[in-house]
Coordinates of C-alpha atoms in Angstrom, one line a residue:
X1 CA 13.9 -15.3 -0.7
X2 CA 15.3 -13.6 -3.4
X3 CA 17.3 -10.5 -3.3
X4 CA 14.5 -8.4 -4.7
X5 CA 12.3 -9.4 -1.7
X6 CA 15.4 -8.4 0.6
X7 CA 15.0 -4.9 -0.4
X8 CA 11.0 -5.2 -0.1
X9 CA 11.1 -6.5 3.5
X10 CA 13.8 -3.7 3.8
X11 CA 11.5 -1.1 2.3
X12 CA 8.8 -1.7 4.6
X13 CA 10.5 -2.0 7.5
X14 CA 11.7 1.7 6.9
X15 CA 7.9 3.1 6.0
X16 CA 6.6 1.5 8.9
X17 CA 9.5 3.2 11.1
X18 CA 9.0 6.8 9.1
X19 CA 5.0 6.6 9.4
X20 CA 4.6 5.8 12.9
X21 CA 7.6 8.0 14.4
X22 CA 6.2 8.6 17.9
X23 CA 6.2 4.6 18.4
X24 CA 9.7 3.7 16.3
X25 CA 11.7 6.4 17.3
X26 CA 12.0 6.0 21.3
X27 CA 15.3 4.5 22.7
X28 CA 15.6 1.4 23.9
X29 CA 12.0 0.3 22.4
X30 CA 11.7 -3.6 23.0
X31 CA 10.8 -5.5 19.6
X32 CA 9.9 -9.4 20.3
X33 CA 10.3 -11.2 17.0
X34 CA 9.4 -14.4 16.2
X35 CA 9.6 -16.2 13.2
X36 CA 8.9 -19.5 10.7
X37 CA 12.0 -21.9 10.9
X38 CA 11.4 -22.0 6.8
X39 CA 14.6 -20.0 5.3
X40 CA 12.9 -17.9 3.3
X41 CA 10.9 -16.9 6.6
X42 CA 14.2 -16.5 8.5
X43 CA 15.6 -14.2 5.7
X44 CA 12.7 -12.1 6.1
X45 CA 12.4 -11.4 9.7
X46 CA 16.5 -10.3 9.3
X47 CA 16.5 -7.9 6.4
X48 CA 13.3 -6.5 8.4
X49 CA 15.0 -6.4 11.6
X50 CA 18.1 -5.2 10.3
X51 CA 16.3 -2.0 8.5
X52 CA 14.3 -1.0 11.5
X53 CA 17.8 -0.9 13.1
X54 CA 19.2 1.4 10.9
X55 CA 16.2 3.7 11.5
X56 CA 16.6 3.3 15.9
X57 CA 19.4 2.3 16.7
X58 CA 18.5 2.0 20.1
X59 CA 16.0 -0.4 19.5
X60 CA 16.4 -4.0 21.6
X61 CA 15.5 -6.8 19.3
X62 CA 14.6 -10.5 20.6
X63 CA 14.4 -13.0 17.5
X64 CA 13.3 -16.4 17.8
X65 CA 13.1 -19.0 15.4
X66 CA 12.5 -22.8 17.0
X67 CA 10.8 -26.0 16.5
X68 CA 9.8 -25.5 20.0
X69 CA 8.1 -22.2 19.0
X70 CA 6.3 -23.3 15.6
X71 CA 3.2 -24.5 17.1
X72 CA 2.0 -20.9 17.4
X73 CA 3.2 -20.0 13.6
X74 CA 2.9 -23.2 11.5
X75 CA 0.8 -25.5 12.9
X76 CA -0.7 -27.9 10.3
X77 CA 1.8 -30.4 9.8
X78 CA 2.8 -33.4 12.4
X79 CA 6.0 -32.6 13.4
X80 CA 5.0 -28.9 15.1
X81 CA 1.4 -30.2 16.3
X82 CA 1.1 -33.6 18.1
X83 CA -2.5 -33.0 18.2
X84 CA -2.9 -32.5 14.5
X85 CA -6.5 -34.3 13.3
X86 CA -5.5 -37.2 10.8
X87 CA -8.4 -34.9 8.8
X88 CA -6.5 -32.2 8.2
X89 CA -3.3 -34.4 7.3
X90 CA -5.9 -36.0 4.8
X91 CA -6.7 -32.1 3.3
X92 CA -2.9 -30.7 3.2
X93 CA -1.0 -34.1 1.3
X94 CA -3.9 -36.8 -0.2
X95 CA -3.9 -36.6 -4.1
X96 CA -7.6 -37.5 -3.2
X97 CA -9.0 -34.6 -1.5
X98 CA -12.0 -32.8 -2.4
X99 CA -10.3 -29.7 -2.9
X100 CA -8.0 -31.0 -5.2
X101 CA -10.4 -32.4 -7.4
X102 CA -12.1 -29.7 -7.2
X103 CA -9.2 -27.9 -8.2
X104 CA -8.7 -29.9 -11.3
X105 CA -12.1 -29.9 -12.1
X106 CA -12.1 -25.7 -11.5
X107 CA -9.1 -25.4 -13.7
X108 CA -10.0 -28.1 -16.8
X109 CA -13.3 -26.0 -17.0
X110 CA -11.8 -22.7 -17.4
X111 CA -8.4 -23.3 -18.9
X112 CA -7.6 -24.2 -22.2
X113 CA -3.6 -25.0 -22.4
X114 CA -3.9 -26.1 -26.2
X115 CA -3.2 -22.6 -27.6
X116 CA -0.3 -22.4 -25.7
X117 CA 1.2 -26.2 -25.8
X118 CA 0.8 -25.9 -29.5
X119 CA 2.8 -22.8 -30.2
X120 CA 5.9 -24.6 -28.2
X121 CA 5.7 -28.2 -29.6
X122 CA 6.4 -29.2 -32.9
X123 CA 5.8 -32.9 -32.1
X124 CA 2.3 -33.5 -31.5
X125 CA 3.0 -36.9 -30.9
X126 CA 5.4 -36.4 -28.3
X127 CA 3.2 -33.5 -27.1
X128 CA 0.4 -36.0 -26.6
X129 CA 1.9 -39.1 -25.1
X130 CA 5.0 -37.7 -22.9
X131 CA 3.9 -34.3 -21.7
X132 CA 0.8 -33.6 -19.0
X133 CA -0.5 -30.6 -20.3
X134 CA -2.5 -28.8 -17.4
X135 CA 0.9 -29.3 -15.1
X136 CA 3.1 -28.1 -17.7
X137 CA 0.7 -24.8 -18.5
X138 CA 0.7 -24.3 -14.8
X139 CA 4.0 -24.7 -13.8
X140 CA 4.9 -22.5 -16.8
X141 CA 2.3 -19.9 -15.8
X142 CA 4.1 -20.0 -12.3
X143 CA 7.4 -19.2 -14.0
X144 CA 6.2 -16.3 -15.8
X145 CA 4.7 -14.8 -13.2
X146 CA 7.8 -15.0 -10.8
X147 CA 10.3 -13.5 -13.1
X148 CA 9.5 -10.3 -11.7
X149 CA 10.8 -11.5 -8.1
X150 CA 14.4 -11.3 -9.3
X151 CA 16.6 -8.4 -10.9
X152 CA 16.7 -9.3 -14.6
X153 CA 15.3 -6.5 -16.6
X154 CA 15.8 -7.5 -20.2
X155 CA 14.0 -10.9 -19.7
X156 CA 9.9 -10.8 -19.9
X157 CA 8.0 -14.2 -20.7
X158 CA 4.5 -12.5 -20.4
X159 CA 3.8 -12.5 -24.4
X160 CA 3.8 -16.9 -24.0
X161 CA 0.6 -16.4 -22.9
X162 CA -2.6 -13.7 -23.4
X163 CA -3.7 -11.8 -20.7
X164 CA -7.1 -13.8 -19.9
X165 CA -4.9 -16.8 -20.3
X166 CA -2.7 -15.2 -17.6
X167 CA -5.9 -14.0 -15.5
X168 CA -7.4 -17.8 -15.4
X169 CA -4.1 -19.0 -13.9
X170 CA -4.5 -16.4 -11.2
X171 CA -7.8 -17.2 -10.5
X172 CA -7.2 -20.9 -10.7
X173 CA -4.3 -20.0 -7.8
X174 CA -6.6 -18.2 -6.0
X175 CA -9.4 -20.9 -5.8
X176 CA -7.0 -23.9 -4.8
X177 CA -5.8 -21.7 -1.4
X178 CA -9.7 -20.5 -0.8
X179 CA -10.7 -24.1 -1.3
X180 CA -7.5 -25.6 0.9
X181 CA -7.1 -23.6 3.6
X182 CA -10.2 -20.3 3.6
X183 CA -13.6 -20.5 4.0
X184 CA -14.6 -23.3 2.2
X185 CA -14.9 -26.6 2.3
X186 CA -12.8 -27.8 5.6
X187 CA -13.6 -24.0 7.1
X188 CA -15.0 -25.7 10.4
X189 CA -12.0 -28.1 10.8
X190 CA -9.2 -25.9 9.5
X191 CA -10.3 -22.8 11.8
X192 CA -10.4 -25.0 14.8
X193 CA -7.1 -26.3 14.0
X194 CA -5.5 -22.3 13.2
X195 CA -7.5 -21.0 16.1
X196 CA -4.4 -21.7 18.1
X197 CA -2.2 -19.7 16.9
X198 CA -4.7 -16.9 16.9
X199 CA -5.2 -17.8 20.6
X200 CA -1.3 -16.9 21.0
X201 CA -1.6 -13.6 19.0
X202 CA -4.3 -12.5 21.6
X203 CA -2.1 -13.6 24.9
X204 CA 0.9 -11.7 23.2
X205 CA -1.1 -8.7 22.5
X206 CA -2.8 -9.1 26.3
X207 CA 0.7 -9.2 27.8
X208 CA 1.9 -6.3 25.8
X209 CA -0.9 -4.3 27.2
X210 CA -0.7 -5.6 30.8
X211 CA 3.3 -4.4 30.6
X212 CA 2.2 -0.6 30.3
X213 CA 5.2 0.1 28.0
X214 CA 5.2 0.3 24.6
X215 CA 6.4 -2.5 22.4
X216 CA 6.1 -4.3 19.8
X217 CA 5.6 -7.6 18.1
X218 CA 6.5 -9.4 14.9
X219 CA 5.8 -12.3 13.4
X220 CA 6.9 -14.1 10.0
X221 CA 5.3 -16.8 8.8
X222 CA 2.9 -18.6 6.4
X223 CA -0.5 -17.2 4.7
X224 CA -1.9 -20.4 4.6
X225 CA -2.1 -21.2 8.5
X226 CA -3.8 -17.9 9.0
X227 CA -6.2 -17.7 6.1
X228 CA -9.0 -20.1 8.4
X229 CA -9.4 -17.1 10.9
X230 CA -8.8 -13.9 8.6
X231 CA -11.4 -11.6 7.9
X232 CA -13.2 -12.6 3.9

């Protein structure tokens, strides 16, 4: 997590607080958090914790970040679910799967990476036999893109590629996730298989109701695990 999405997590944390006063501002208001054991994740859930502080400081915050826990945030590798179908092991790491050739097949029909391969490399020879060009576009694309994450100003790599250039790498993003892990091809096997952890948001939420106090829960984890049982 960069610093820039320090202040962001930060910045939420305090609208949330300032547009829902009657809920934020009573004392001693219980906040269970729980979190991703990824850093990033972990990151997250503290400059978020840490600003809703500054807006209650009577707030009583319980974090919790555990392999033990990850089951109900991150449940599509191995190590976190013993039940895990060898399927869905298949989907998330084969070079093989239908979604990744669908993926390559998505992205060599609507990208051309000639235009900008051309304009970098002098060698064509060198360009031809040493360098993959769809992963170097991507990769490049992903680097362009990210800059704005950080604090540089004076740096902007937008004008290496035109804007429909930049569009079909979004889109090309967009159709790898939908095809991975949304409503696609593995929807029946990957919603069965994230349907836990929606089971857990429901006993959390039933609990919270059953306590007859209010309270509140967090969670920070992946988009991926969830985007089976999100609304399209």
């Amino acid at each position: 997590l960069t610093q820039k999405g320090i202040r962001q997590h930060e910045e939420i944390a305090t609208r949330m607080a300032k547009n829902f006063p009657e809920l934020f501002n009573q004392k001693g208001l219980k906040v269970d958090v729980l979190s991703s054991v990824f850093p990033r994740c972990l990151m997250s859930m503290s400059a978020f914790c840490d600003a809703l502080k500054t807006q209650n400081p009577t707030i009583e915050i319980t974090r919790d970040a555990s392999n033990a826990k990850m089951e109900q945030i991150h449940n599509i590798k191995p190590e976190w679910n013993p039940t895990l179908p060898d399927e869905v092991l298949e989907v998330v790491t084969s070079n093989n799967s239908i979604w990744r050739q669908r993926f390559i097949e998505y992205g060599n029909k609507h990208i051309d990476h000639s235009r900008v391969l051309n304009n970098l490399f002098n060698d064509k020879e060198y360009l031809r036999t040493a360098i993959d060009g769809n992963k170097f576009w991507r990769y490049l694309a992903e680097l362009v893109v990210n800059v704005q994450c950080l604090d540089i100003e004076d740096v902007c790599l937008y004008d290496i590629f035109t804007k429909d250039e930049l569009y079909e790498h979004w889109r090309t993003g967009n159709f790898a996730h939908y095809a991975k892990y949304g409503r696609y091809i593995y929807y029946p096997m990957m919603s069965q298989v994230t349907s836990k952890m929606l089971k857990a948001i429901i006993e959390q939420i039933d609990s919270d109701l059953a306590a007859g106090t209010p309270s509140i829960s967090l969670r920070f984890g992946h988009d991926t695990c969830i985007f089976a049982i999100s609304p399209m």
